[in-house]
mmCIF file of C-alpha atoms in Angstrom:
data_model
loop_
_atom_site.group_PDB
_atom_site.id
_atom_site.type_symbol
_atom_site.label_atom_id
_atom_site.label_comp_id
_atom_site.label_asym_id
_atom_site.label_seq_id
_atom_site.Cartn_x
_atom_site.Cartn_y
_atom_site.Cartn_z
ATOM 1 C CA UNK A 1 7.549 -6.867 21.658
ATOM 2 C CA UNK A 2 5.812 -4.611 19.150
ATOM 3 C CA UNK A 3 6.957 -1.218 17.916
ATOM 4 C CA UNK A 4 5.222 0.577 20.774
ATOM 5 C CA UNK A 5 7.106 -1.654 23.196
ATOM 6 C CA UNK A 6 10.334 -0.507 21.540
ATOM 7 C CA UNK A 7 9.271 3.139 21.873
ATOM 8 C CA UNK A 8 8.641 2.620 25.589
ATOM 9 C CA UNK A 9 11.817 0.571 26.169
ATOM 10 C CA UNK A 10 14.044 3.275 24.696
ATOM 11 C CA UNK A 11 11.895 6.222 25.892
ATOM 12 C CA UNK A 12 11.602 7.490 22.347
ATOM 13 C CA UNK A 13 8.513 9.494 23.234
ATOM 14 C CA UNK A 14 10.136 11.613 25.948
ATOM 15 C CA UNK A 15 10.403 15.393 25.442
ATOM 16 C CA UNK A 16 13.742 16.770 24.326
ATOM 17 C CA UNK A 17 15.006 13.399 23.167
ATOM 18 C CA UNK A 18 18.751 13.683 22.422
ATOM 19 C CA UNK A 19 20.575 10.874 20.683
ATOM 20 C CA UNK A 20 23.914 12.456 21.488
ATOM 21 C CA UNK A 21 23.469 10.765 24.867
ATOM 22 C CA UNK A 22 23.359 7.362 23.135
ATOM 23 C CA UNK A 23 26.362 5.241 22.210
ATOM 24 C CA UNK A 24 26.603 3.806 18.714
ATOM 25 C CA UNK A 25 26.190 0.366 20.238
ATOM 26 C CA UNK A 26 22.942 1.425 21.915
ATOM 27 C CA UNK A 27 21.610 2.869 18.642
ATOM 28 C CA UNK A 28 22.459 -0.405 16.918
ATOM 29 C CA UNK A 29 20.636 -2.391 19.607
ATOM 30 C CA UNK A 30 17.595 -0.139 19.226
ATOM 31 C CA UNK A 31 17.661 -0.735 15.447
ATOM 32 C CA UNK A 32 17.813 -4.501 16.058
ATOM 33 C CA UNK A 33 14.831 -4.278 18.431
ATOM 34 C CA UNK A 34 12.815 -2.521 15.735
ATOM 35 C CA UNK A 35 13.810 -5.094 13.129
ATOM 36 C CA UNK A 36 12.947 -7.963 15.474
ATOM 37 C CA UNK A 37 9.359 -6.702 15.844
ATOM 38 C CA UNK A 38 8.585 -8.201 12.449
ATOM 39 C CA UNK A 39 10.190 -11.641 12.554
ATOM 40 C CA UNK A 40 6.793 -13.385 12.718
ATOM 41 C CA UNK A 41 4.552 -13.577 9.671
ATOM 42 C CA UNK A 42 1.500 -11.344 9.683
ATOM 43 C CA UNK A 43 -1.631 -13.468 10.331
ATOM 44 C CA UNK A 44 -4.072 -13.676 7.393
ATOM 45 C CA UNK A 45 -7.077 -11.384 7.656
ATOM 46 C CA UNK A 46 -10.316 -11.136 5.718
ATOM 47 C CA UNK A 47 -11.098 -7.570 4.648
ATOM 48 C CA UNK A 48 -7.609 -6.068 5.014
ATOM 49 C CA UNK A 49 -6.636 -3.177 2.745
ATOM 50 C CA UNK A 50 -3.316 -1.483 2.069
ATOM 51 C CA UNK A 51 -3.029 1.981 0.622
ATOM 52 C CA UNK A 52 -0.734 2.918 -2.226
ATOM 53 C CA UNK A 53 2.692 2.984 -0.612
ATOM 54 C CA UNK A 54 3.436 6.579 -1.519
ATOM 55 C CA UNK A 55 0.258 7.763 0.218
ATOM 56 C CA UNK A 56 0.704 5.425 3.193
ATOM 57 C CA UNK A 57 4.327 6.504 3.641
ATOM 58 C CA UNK A 58 3.341 10.168 3.526
ATOM 59 C CA UNK A 59 0.842 9.506 6.317
ATOM 60 C CA UNK A 60 3.135 7.564 8.660
ATOM 61 C CA UNK A 61 5.982 10.003 8.060
ATOM 62 C CA UNK A 62 3.737 12.946 8.916
ATOM 63 C CA UNK A 63 3.617 14.601 5.499
ATOM 64 C CA UNK A 64 -0.104 13.920 5.285
ATOM 65 C CA UNK A 65 -2.685 14.112 8.040
ATOM 66 C CA UNK A 66 -3.821 10.859 9.655
ATOM 67 C CA UNK A 67 -7.389 11.959 8.861
ATOM 68 C CA UNK A 68 -6.653 10.965 5.257
ATOM 69 C CA UNK A 69 -7.210 7.403 6.504
ATOM 70 C CA UNK A 70 -10.861 8.117 7.278
ATOM 71 C CA UNK A 71 -12.454 6.535 4.224
ATOM 72 C CA UNK A 72 -10.420 3.308 4.065
ATOM 73 C CA UNK A 73 -10.869 2.906 7.840
ATOM 74 C CA UNK A 74 -14.635 3.233 7.552
ATOM 75 C CA UNK A 75 -15.192 0.526 4.944
ATOM 76 C CA UNK A 76 -12.363 -1.947 5.622
ATOM 77 C CA UNK A 77 -11.925 -4.478 8.376
ATOM 78 C CA UNK A 78 -8.297 -3.451 8.755
ATOM 79 C CA UNK A 79 -5.948 -0.949 7.118
ATOM 80 C CA UNK A 80 -2.283 -1.862 6.821
ATOM 81 C CA UNK A 81 0.376 0.838 7.052
ATOM 82 C CA UNK A 82 4.173 0.682 6.817
ATOM 83 C CA UNK A 83 6.276 1.218 9.948
ATOM 84 C CA UNK A 84 8.379 4.380 9.425
ATOM 85 C CA UNK A 85 10.803 3.416 12.211
ATOM 86 C CA UNK A 86 11.588 0.170 10.408
ATOM 87 C CA UNK A 87 12.324 2.053 7.190
ATOM 88 C CA UNK A 88 14.474 4.529 9.089
ATOM 89 C CA UNK A 89 16.487 2.178 11.290
ATOM 90 C CA UNK A 90 16.250 -1.504 10.324
ATOM 91 C CA UNK A 91 19.497 -2.686 8.659
ATOM 92 C CA UNK A 92 17.567 -4.997 6.359
ATOM 93 C CA UNK A 93 15.349 -2.145 5.190
ATOM 94 C CA UNK A 94 18.461 -0.143 4.350
ATOM 95 C CA UNK A 95 19.945 -3.061 2.394
ATOM 96 C CA UNK A 96 16.715 -3.452 0.385
ATOM 97 C CA UNK A 97 16.455 0.280 -0.326
ATOM 98 C CA UNK A 98 19.884 0.188 -1.951
ATOM 99 C CA UNK A 99 18.640 -2.497 -4.364
ATOM 100 C CA UNK A 100 15.759 -0.394 -5.720
ATOM 101 C CA UNK A 101 16.103 2.047 -8.644
ATOM 102 C CA UNK A 102 14.626 4.842 -6.510
ATOM 103 C CA UNK A 103 17.826 4.854 -4.430
ATOM 104 C CA UNK A 104 20.077 4.980 -7.505
ATOM 105 C CA UNK A 105 20.523 1.274 -8.242
ATOM 106 C CA UNK A 106 21.431 0.975 -11.940
ATOM 107 C CA UNK A 107 20.725 -2.720 -12.508
ATOM 108 C CA UNK A 108 17.117 -2.240 -13.672
ATOM 109 C CA UNK A 109 17.827 -0.155 -16.734
ATOM 110 C CA UNK A 110 20.666 1.388 -18.681
ATOM 111 C CA UNK A 111 18.757 4.685 -18.733
ATOM 112 C CA UNK A 112 19.419 7.021 -15.777
ATOM 113 C CA UNK A 113 16.550 6.876 -13.270
ATOM 114 C CA UNK A 114 15.003 9.575 -11.100
ATOM 115 C CA UNK A 115 16.568 9.254 -7.651
ATOM 116 C CA UNK A 116 14.999 10.053 -4.293
ATOM 117 C CA UNK A 117 17.015 12.134 -1.840
ATOM 118 C CA UNK A 118 15.572 10.207 1.118
ATOM 119 C CA UNK A 119 18.077 8.696 3.535
ATOM 120 C CA UNK A 120 17.928 6.304 6.453
ATOM 121 C CA UNK A 121 20.183 5.950 9.474
ATOM 122 C CA UNK A 122 22.597 3.552 7.754
ATOM 123 C CA UNK A 123 23.034 5.655 4.608
ATOM 124 C CA UNK A 124 23.863 8.782 6.617
ATOM 125 C CA UNK A 125 27.502 9.689 7.326
ATOM 126 C CA UNK A 126 28.583 8.229 10.661
ATOM 127 C CA UNK A 127 29.440 11.627 12.095
ATOM 128 C CA UNK A 128 25.952 12.938 11.293
ATOM 129 C CA UNK A 129 23.818 9.973 12.386
ATOM 130 C CA UNK A 130 22.798 11.190 15.829
ATOM 131 C CA UNK A 131 21.904 14.640 14.522
ATOM 132 C CA UNK A 132 19.928 12.891 11.776
ATOM 133 C CA UNK A 133 17.942 10.874 14.350
ATOM 134 C CA UNK A 134 17.339 13.973 16.489
ATOM 135 C CA UNK A 135 15.679 15.682 13.531
ATOM 136 C CA UNK A 136 13.792 12.765 11.956
ATOM 137 C CA UNK A 137 12.764 10.287 14.651
ATOM 138 C CA UNK A 138 10.632 12.368 17.115
ATOM 139 C CA UNK A 139 7.972 13.387 14.531
ATOM 140 C CA UNK A 140 7.714 9.774 13.348
ATOM 141 C CA UNK A 141 7.174 8.574 16.924
ATOM 142 C CA UNK A 142 4.537 11.289 17.447
ATOM 143 C CA UNK A 143 2.675 10.149 14.333
ATOM 144 C CA UNK A 144 2.775 6.508 15.423
ATOM 145 C CA UNK A 145 1.414 7.430 18.844
ATOM 146 C CA UNK A 146 -1.451 9.250 17.154
ATOM 147 C CA UNK A 147 -2.255 6.041 15.261
ATOM 148 C CA UNK A 148 -1.973 3.860 18.363
ATOM 149 C CA UNK A 149 -5.683 3.891 19.409
ATOM 150 C CA UNK A 150 -6.529 2.346 16.036
ATOM 151 C CA UNK A 151 -3.689 -0.173 16.211
ATOM 152 C CA UNK A 152 -4.671 -1.208 19.736
ATOM 153 C CA UNK A 153 -8.254 -1.732 18.515
ATOM 154 C CA UNK A 154 -7.016 -3.811 15.560
ATOM 155 C CA UNK A 155 -8.331 -1.378 12.951
ATOM 156 C CA UNK A 156 -4.799 -0.533 11.795
ATOM 157 C CA UNK A 157 -1.893 -2.936 11.569
ATOM 158 C CA UNK A 158 1.678 -1.756 11.109
ATOM 159 C CA UNK A 159 3.726 -3.964 8.803
ATOM 160 C CA UNK A 160 6.828 -2.963 6.793
ATOM 161 C CA UNK A 161 6.516 -3.393 3.043
ATOM 162 C CA UNK A 162 10.262 -4.063 3.039
ATOM 163 C CA UNK A 163 9.796 -7.392 4.865
ATOM 164 C CA UNK A 164 7.561 -8.663 2.045
ATOM 165 C CA UNK A 165 9.723 -7.358 -0.792
ATOM 166 C CA UNK A 166 13.174 -8.316 0.511
ATOM 167 C CA UNK A 167 13.047 -12.044 -0.405
ATOM 168 C CA UNK A 168 11.588 -11.167 -3.828
ATOM 169 C CA UNK A 169 13.828 -8.272 -4.825
ATOM 170 C CA UNK A 170 16.085 -10.100 -7.270
ATOM 171 C CA UNK A 171 13.177 -11.791 -9.032
ATOM 172 C CA UNK A 172 11.404 -8.425 -9.035
ATOM 173 C CA UNK A 173 14.376 -6.893 -10.831
ATOM 174 C CA UNK A 174 14.531 -9.712 -13.398
ATOM 175 C CA UNK A 175 10.769 -9.492 -13.958
ATOM 176 C CA UNK A 176 10.965 -5.755 -14.646
ATOM 177 C CA UNK A 177 13.858 -6.263 -17.056
ATOM 178 C CA UNK A 178 11.826 -8.930 -18.885
ATOM 179 C CA UNK A 179 8.738 -6.739 -19.097
ATOM 180 C CA UNK A 180 10.740 -3.832 -20.483
ATOM 181 C CA UNK A 181 11.396 -5.996 -23.545
ATOM 182 C CA UNK A 182 7.666 -5.752 -24.426
ATOM 183 C CA UNK A 183 7.350 -2.087 -25.493
ATOM 184 C CA UNK A 184 3.759 -2.338 -26.795
ATOM 185 C CA UNK A 185 2.539 -3.814 -23.504
ATOM 186 C CA UNK A 186 4.540 -1.367 -21.425
ATOM 187 C CA UNK A 187 3.203 1.617 -23.364
ATOM 188 C CA UNK A 188 -0.358 0.393 -22.893
ATOM 189 C CA UNK A 189 -0.141 0.075 -19.113
ATOM 190 C CA UNK A 190 2.152 3.027 -18.367
ATOM 191 C CA UNK A 191 0.794 5.696 -20.724
ATOM 192 C CA UNK A 192 -2.950 5.166 -20.562
ATOM 193 C CA UNK A 193 -3.050 8.025 -18.054
ATOM 194 C CA UNK A 194 -0.963 11.165 -17.710
ATOM 195 C CA UNK A 195 2.387 10.714 -15.985
ATOM 196 C CA UNK A 196 1.120 12.434 -12.835
ATOM 197 C CA UNK A 197 -1.315 9.519 -12.350
ATOM 198 C CA UNK A 198 1.530 7.027 -11.753
ATOM 199 C CA UNK A 199 3.883 6.720 -8.803
ATOM 200 C CA UNK A 200 7.557 6.623 -9.659
ATOM 201 C CA UNK A 201 8.398 5.065 -6.298
ATOM 202 C CA UNK A 202 7.587 4.757 -2.631
ATOM 203 C CA UNK A 203 8.972 8.210 -1.897
ATOM 204 C CA UNK A 204 9.135 9.784 -5.338
ATOM 205 C CA UNK A 205 5.409 9.383 -5.820
ATOM 206 C CA UNK A 206 3.675 10.928 -8.865
ATOM 207 C CA UNK A 207 5.621 13.328 -11.065
ATOM 208 C CA UNK A 208 3.809 15.295 -13.767
ATOM 209 C CA UNK A 209 5.484 16.018 -17.122
ATOM 210 C CA UNK A 210 4.320 18.500 -19.761
ATOM 211 C CA UNK A 211 5.804 20.191 -22.785
ATOM 212 C CA UNK A 212 7.239 23.509 -21.555
ATOM 213 C CA UNK A 213 7.167 25.419 -24.854
ATOM 214 C CA UNK A 214 5.648 24.973 -28.310
ATOM 215 C CA UNK A 215 7.805 22.803 -30.560
ATOM 216 C CA UNK A 216 6.255 22.915 -34.077
ATOM 217 C CA UNK A 217 9.009 20.773 -35.576
ATOM 218 C CA UNK A 218 8.064 17.966 -33.177
ATOM 219 C CA UNK A 219 4.343 18.577 -33.434
ATOM 220 C CA UNK A 220 4.190 19.488 -29.741
ATOM 221 C CA UNK A 221 2.364 22.328 -28.049
ATOM 222 C CA UNK A 222 2.959 23.832 -24.637
ATOM 223 C CA UNK A 223 1.079 21.811 -22.026
ATOM 224 C CA UNK A 224 0.976 18.561 -24.022
ATOM 225 C CA UNK A 225 1.418 15.542 -21.712
ATOM 226 C CA UNK A 226 4.781 13.767 -21.610
ATOM 227 C CA UNK A 227 5.895 10.459 -20.075
ATOM 228 C CA UNK A 228 9.094 8.991 -18.711
ATOM 229 C CA UNK A 229 11.076 7.367 -21.476
ATOM 230 C CA UNK A 230 12.132 4.557 -19.145
ATOM 231 C CA UNK A 231 9.337 2.756 -17.311
ATOM 232 C CA UNK A 232 11.381 0.699 -14.840
ATOM 233 C CA UNK A 233 10.436 2.648 -11.707
ATOM 234 C CA UNK A 234 6.719 2.617 -12.525
ATOM 235 C CA UNK A 235 6.838 -1.162 -13.002
ATOM 236 C CA UNK A 236 8.827 -1.630 -9.794
ATOM 237 C CA UNK A 237 6.201 0.096 -7.640
ATOM 238 C CA UNK A 238 3.476 -1.955 -9.370
ATOM 239 C CA UNK A 239 5.291 -5.180 -8.488
ATOM 240 C CA UNK A 240 5.899 -3.985 -4.933
ATOM 241 C CA UNK A 241 2.175 -3.278 -4.460
ATOM 242 C CA UNK A 242 1.447 -6.759 -5.826
ATOM 243 C CA UNK A 243 3.953 -8.496 -3.553
ATOM 244 C CA UNK A 244 2.609 -6.657 -0.518
ATOM 245 C CA UNK A 245 -0.985 -7.627 -1.352
ATOM 246 C CA UNK A 246 0.003 -11.263 -1.856
ATOM 247 C CA UNK A 247 2.176 -11.627 1.241
ATOM 248 C CA UNK A 248 -0.019 -9.662 3.635
ATOM 249 C CA UNK A 249 -3.489 -10.849 2.603
ATOM 250 C CA UNK A 250 -4.631 -7.427 1.503
ATOM 251 C CA UNK A 251 -6.404 -5.550 -1.260
ATOM 252 C CA UNK A 252 -4.961 -2.354 -2.725
ATOM 253 C CA UNK A 253 -6.834 0.845 -1.983
ATOM 254 C CA UNK A 254 -5.269 2.983 -4.676
ATOM 255 C CA UNK A 255 -5.079 6.739 -4.771
ATOM 256 C CA UNK A 256 -3.754 6.961 -8.350
ATOM 257 C CA UNK A 257 -5.445 5.252 -11.340
ATOM 258 C CA UNK A 258 -2.076 4.554 -12.980
ATOM 259 C CA UNK A 259 -0.857 2.657 -9.931
ATOM 260 C CA UNK A 260 -4.026 0.584 -10.068
ATOM 261 C CA UNK A 261 -3.554 -0.148 -13.762
ATOM 262 C CA UNK A 262 -0.052 -1.581 -13.308
ATOM 263 C CA UNK A 263 -1.167 -3.485 -10.209
ATOM 264 C CA UNK A 264 -4.139 -5.045 -12.013
ATOM 265 C CA UNK A 265 -1.918 -6.099 -14.921
ATOM 266 C CA UNK A 266 0.482 -7.924 -12.607
ATOM 267 C CA UNK A 267 -2.211 -9.423 -10.368
ATOM 268 C CA UNK A 268 -4.211 -10.843 -13.261
ATOM 269 C CA UNK A 269 -1.143 -12.498 -14.735
ATOM 270 C CA UNK A 270 -0.793 -10.143 -17.689
ATOM 271 C CA UNK A 271 -4.310 -9.077 -18.740
ATOM 272 C CA UNK A 272 -4.130 -5.603 -20.272
ATOM 273 C CA UNK A 273 -7.781 -4.683 -19.766
ATOM 274 C CA UNK A 274 -9.303 -7.008 -17.153
ATOM 275 C CA UNK A 275 -13.084 -6.992 -16.893
ATOM 276 C CA UNK A 276 -14.490 -5.514 -13.705
ATOM 277 C CA UNK A 277 -17.735 -7.011 -12.400
ATOM 278 C CA UNK A 278 -19.470 -4.170 -10.590
ATOM 279 C CA UNK A 279 -20.968 -5.268 -7.277
ATOM 280 C CA UNK A 280 -22.294 -1.836 -6.413
ATOM 281 C CA UNK A 281 -21.574 1.423 -8.210
ATOM 282 C CA UNK A 282 -22.261 3.951 -5.478
ATOM 283 C CA UNK A 283 -22.054 4.000 -1.703
ATOM 284 C CA UNK A 284 -22.104 7.492 -0.204
ATOM 285 C CA UNK A 285 -20.636 8.349 3.185
ATOM 286 C CA UNK A 286 -19.363 11.666 4.598
ATOM 287 C CA UNK A 287 -15.837 12.467 3.513
ATOM 288 C CA UNK A 288 -14.210 12.606 6.937
ATOM 289 C CA UNK A 289 -10.773 13.730 5.769
ATOM 290 C CA UNK A 290 -11.497 17.082 7.434
ATOM 291 C CA UNK A 291 -12.900 15.540 10.620
ATOM 292 C CA UNK A 292 -11.065 15.182 13.903
ATOM 293 C CA UNK A 293 -9.208 11.940 14.530
ATOM 294 C CA UNK A 294 -11.258 11.242 17.683
ATOM 295 C CA UNK A 295 -14.470 11.556 15.657
ATOM 296 C CA UNK A 296 -13.219 9.019 13.131
ATOM 297 C CA UNK A 297 -12.330 6.605 15.917
ATOM 298 C CA UNK A 298 -15.769 7.037 17.469
ATOM 299 C CA UNK A 299 -17.599 6.435 14.196
ATOM 300 C CA UNK A 300 -15.409 3.425 13.427
ATOM 301 C CA UNK A 301 -16.336 1.889 16.780
ATOM 302 C CA UNK A 302 -19.978 2.942 17.055
ATOM 303 C CA UNK A 303 -21.586 2.641 13.616
ATOM 304 C CA UNK A 304 -23.289 -0.729 13.329
ATOM 305 C CA UNK A 305 -24.171 -0.141 9.678
ATOM 306 C CA UNK A 306 -20.568 0.592 8.754
ATOM 307 C CA UNK A 307 -19.583 -2.610 10.529
ATOM 308 C CA UNK A 308 -22.082 -4.491 8.385
ATOM 309 C CA UNK A 309 -20.725 -2.747 5.275
ATOM 310 C CA UNK A 310 -17.154 -3.820 6.116
ATOM 311 C CA UNK A 311 -18.328 -7.429 6.502
ATOM 312 C CA UNK A 312 -20.163 -7.330 3.171
ATOM 313 C CA UNK A 313 -17.182 -5.868 1.320
ATOM 314 C CA UNK A 314 -14.958 -8.538 2.855
ATOM 315 C CA UNK A 315 -17.364 -11.184 1.491
ATOM 316 C CA UNK A 316 -16.751 -9.923 -2.062
ATOM 317 C CA UNK A 317 -13.214 -11.318 -1.850
ATOM 318 C CA UNK A 318 -14.456 -14.896 -1.753
ATOM 319 C CA UNK A 319 -17.812 -15.075 -3.516
ATOM 320 C CA UNK A 320 -17.705 -18.286 -5.543
ATOM 321 C CA UNK A 321 -20.449 -17.815 -8.097
ATOM 322 C CA UNK A 322 -22.822 -15.302 -9.636
ATOM 323 C CA UNK A 323 -25.658 -16.215 -7.261
ATOM 324 C CA UNK A 324 -23.525 -15.252 -4.276
ATOM 325 C CA UNK A 325 -22.494 -12.082 -6.047
ATOM 326 C CA UNK A 326 -26.151 -11.087 -6.533
ATOM 327 C CA UNK A 327 -26.897 -11.626 -2.843
ATOM 328 C CA UNK A 328 -23.873 -9.594 -1.744
ATOM 329 C CA UNK A 329 -24.823 -6.833 -4.169
ATOM 330 C CA UNK A 330 -28.325 -6.683 -2.693
ATOM 331 C CA UNK A 331 -26.907 -6.601 0.840
ATOM 332 C CA UNK A 332 -24.466 -3.756 0.101
ATOM 333 C CA UNK A 333 -27.158 -1.780 -1.745
ATOM 334 C CA UNK A 334 -29.486 -2.156 1.234
ATOM 335 C CA UNK A 335 -26.814 -1.007 3.678
ATOM 336 C CA UNK A 336 -25.922 1.922 1.427
ATOM 337 C CA UNK A 337 -29.514 3.180 1.462
ATOM 338 C CA UNK A 338 -29.696 2.906 5.254
ATOM 339 C CA UNK A 339 -26.429 4.793 5.676
ATOM 340 C CA UNK A 340 -28.145 7.976 4.477
ATOM 341 C CA UNK A 341 -30.155 7.997 7.712
ATOM 342 C CA UNK A 342 -27.411 6.661 9.972
ATOM 343 C CA UNK A 343 -27.537 8.677 13.211
ATOM 344 C CA UNK A 344 -23.821 8.241 13.856
ATOM 345 C CA UNK A 345 -23.074 9.908 10.517
ATOM 346 C CA UNK A 346 -25.747 12.623 10.337
ATOM 347 C CA UNK A 347 -23.778 15.191 12.297
ATOM 348 C CA UNK A 348 -20.987 14.927 9.715
ATOM 349 C CA UNK A 349 -23.237 16.097 6.888
ATOM 350 C CA UNK A 350 -21.271 19.351 6.834
ATOM 351 C CA UNK A 351 -18.427 17.474 5.160
ATOM 352 C CA UNK A 352 -18.435 16.682 1.467
ATOM 353 C CA UNK A 353 -19.618 13.264 0.359
ATOM 354 C CA UNK A 354 -17.314 10.427 -0.542
ATOM 355 C CA UNK A 355 -18.705 8.133 -3.203
ATOM 356 C CA UNK A 356 -17.159 4.744 -3.859
ATOM 357 C CA UNK A 357 -18.024 1.633 -5.790
ATOM 358 C CA UNK A 358 -17.143 -1.985 -5.092
ATOM 359 C CA UNK A 359 -16.166 -4.293 -7.928
ATOM 360 C CA UNK A 360 -14.132 -7.407 -8.528
ATOM 361 C CA UNK A 361 -11.745 -8.618 -11.203
ATOM 362 C CA UNK A 362 -11.248 -12.289 -11.986
ATOM 363 C CA UNK A 363 -7.611 -13.165 -12.547
ATOM 364 C CA UNK A 364 -4.929 -15.821 -12.351
ATOM 365 C CA UNK A 365 -3.395 -14.157 -9.320
ATOM 366 C CA UNK A 366 -5.582 -12.568 -6.688
ATOM 367 C CA UNK A 367 -6.011 -12.009 -3.007
ATOM 368 C CA UNK A 368 -5.837 -15.771 -2.545
ATOM 369 C CA UNK A 369 -4.785 -15.280 1.044
ATOM 370 C CA UNK A 370 -7.900 -13.296 1.914
ATOM 371 C CA UNK A 371 -10.091 -16.422 1.697
ATOM 372 C CA UNK A 372 -13.566 -16.844 3.123
ATOM 373 C CA UNK A 373 -12.404 -17.800 6.579
ATOM 374 C CA UNK A 374 -9.227 -17.512 8.587
ATOM 375 C CA UNK A 375 -8.719 -21.250 8.044
ATOM 376 C CA UNK A 376 -8.907 -20.912 4.253
ATOM 377 C CA UNK A 377 -6.703 -17.849 4.366
ATOM 378 C CA UNK A 378 -4.135 -19.724 6.451
ATOM 379 C CA UNK A 379 -4.216 -22.634 3.997
ATOM 380 C CA UNK A 380 -3.660 -20.320 1.056
ATOM 381 C CA UNK A 381 -0.819 -18.643 2.925
ATOM 382 C CA UNK A 382 0.769 -22.025 3.574
ATOM 383 C CA UNK A 383 0.442 -23.013 -0.094
ATOM 384 C CA UNK A 384 2.151 -19.811 -1.191
ATOM 385 C CA UNK A 385 4.826 -19.825 1.514
ATOM 386 C CA UNK A 386 8.226 -19.540 -0.097
ATOM 387 C CA UNK A 387 6.757 -19.033 -3.558
ATOM 388 C CA UNK A 388 8.228 -16.105 -5.476
ATOM 389 C CA UNK A 389 5.878 -13.583 -7.009
ATOM 390 C CA UNK A 390 7.755 -12.634 -10.133
ATOM 391 C CA UNK A 391 6.116 -12.130 -13.513
ATOM 392 C CA UNK A 392 7.323 -15.483 -14.878
ATOM 393 C CA UNK A 393 6.185 -17.332 -11.768
ATOM 394 C CA UNK A 394 2.702 -15.903 -12.095
ATOM 395 C CA UNK A 395 2.128 -17.915 -15.264
ATOM 396 C CA UNK A 396 4.146 -20.935 -14.114
ATOM 397 C CA UNK A 397 2.611 -21.403 -10.680
ATOM 398 C CA UNK A 398 -0.943 -20.518 -11.621
ATOM 399 C CA UNK A 399 -0.923 -22.467 -14.888
ATOM 400 C CA UNK A 400 -3.444 -25.167 -15.843
ATOM 401 C CA UNK A 401 -1.400 -27.933 -14.199
ATOM 402 C CA UNK A 402 -1.722 -26.189 -10.823
ATOM 403 C CA UNK A 403 -5.447 -25.480 -10.876
ATOM 404 C CA UNK A 404 -5.975 -27.794 -7.926
ATOM 405 C CA UNK A 405 -4.020 -25.359 -5.757
ATOM 406 C CA UNK A 406 -6.322 -22.486 -6.600
ATOM 407 C CA UNK A 407 -9.625 -21.521 -5.101
ATOM 408 C CA UNK A 408 -12.708 -21.943 -7.248
ATOM 409 C CA UNK A 409 -12.856 -18.249 -8.003
ATOM 410 C CA UNK A 410 -9.895 -15.893 -7.746
ATOM 411 C CA UNK A 411 -10.813 -12.229 -7.547
ATOM 412 C CA UNK A 412 -9.271 -8.874 -6.888
ATOM 413 C CA UNK A 413 -11.502 -6.579 -4.846
ATOM 414 C CA UNK A 414 -11.536 -3.127 -6.341
ATOM 415 C CA UNK A 415 -12.709 0.016 -4.610
ATOM 416 C CA UNK A 416 -13.441 2.894 -6.975
ATOM 417 C CA UNK A 417 -13.246 6.085 -4.954
ATOM 418 C CA UNK A 418 -14.339 9.480 -6.193
ATOM 419 C CA UNK A 419 -15.117 12.684 -4.330
#
């Protein structure tokens, strides 16, 4: 049973849903049903992308319009989104949340962290839980039902990030503590951009800091950029993005350059400025973030050229040598030129243009599970099954003695998006 089966079983989509009619036992059984939707591992997939978790969570929780998914849906084989009902009701999700600094956990740093006010069912006072569900669950169900046509078609897959992170959370914490002992490295990857370009957590997201008033004694002027003194939360979200990409065979489609920077550092095994090989610098398509959801679905299903583009971008993840890279570059460039005359897209010319580039980064850790075929992806998944993805393990597992376990070329597909 998937999450939509749970919605139907418990009639969570009915008008005037009232949890005061439920018993606590029934609510617990419903939470178990939601948790049990994700007992099986997600099958490997070539060309799967996951958005930055802050953006993806905003979308599935209804704080951003689903139309924000237009661009990643148009150029990816599949977009992965978190399940908001799992975050809200699964006991294991609640237990993991309590072990992250965003919830107030103090084991990552001695410095006080910024804490999110977000709550789930299990962290709410018992006497208030049904009222909490009455106010929070219906809009989440409505948003999921809006996404359902894309999930039924396989263009979107719902998968909780918590399931991937839970077995890694202690090693994640230790890895962050270890990295915090390298101040020069941490400064380089967490202060290259302004603070507002980094997420502080799944629900905290980006937080901008500036000097409020001139401070001549400190050499500071009003408006000068400032950064968090403690970097633990920024590193945690970078590791979480990395774990999700590794476990779910996906590439990160980032919305913040700082998030991408931390992610690239972890995924390349500690390279501060990894070299990006540009496959194609510019592919222009209408920016459909202002389009109607039905229009996006229609274009996704009907545009043959966009289908070819998705296949070509997926190929980038497993090109083995420079000759293959040249051929893929030529193919994407050819498709990009034809897209300008694509009939299915012409009527959307009234929207602004989205411009994105496709590149790749060679690294010691990559989207190994997005291999060239499902068989290769499954093999890579089997090799990595049970392997922890902490910072130390990156160098240990992918060291010279384990080269035989790696594919000939490990890459991270990078989409550079600019409006």
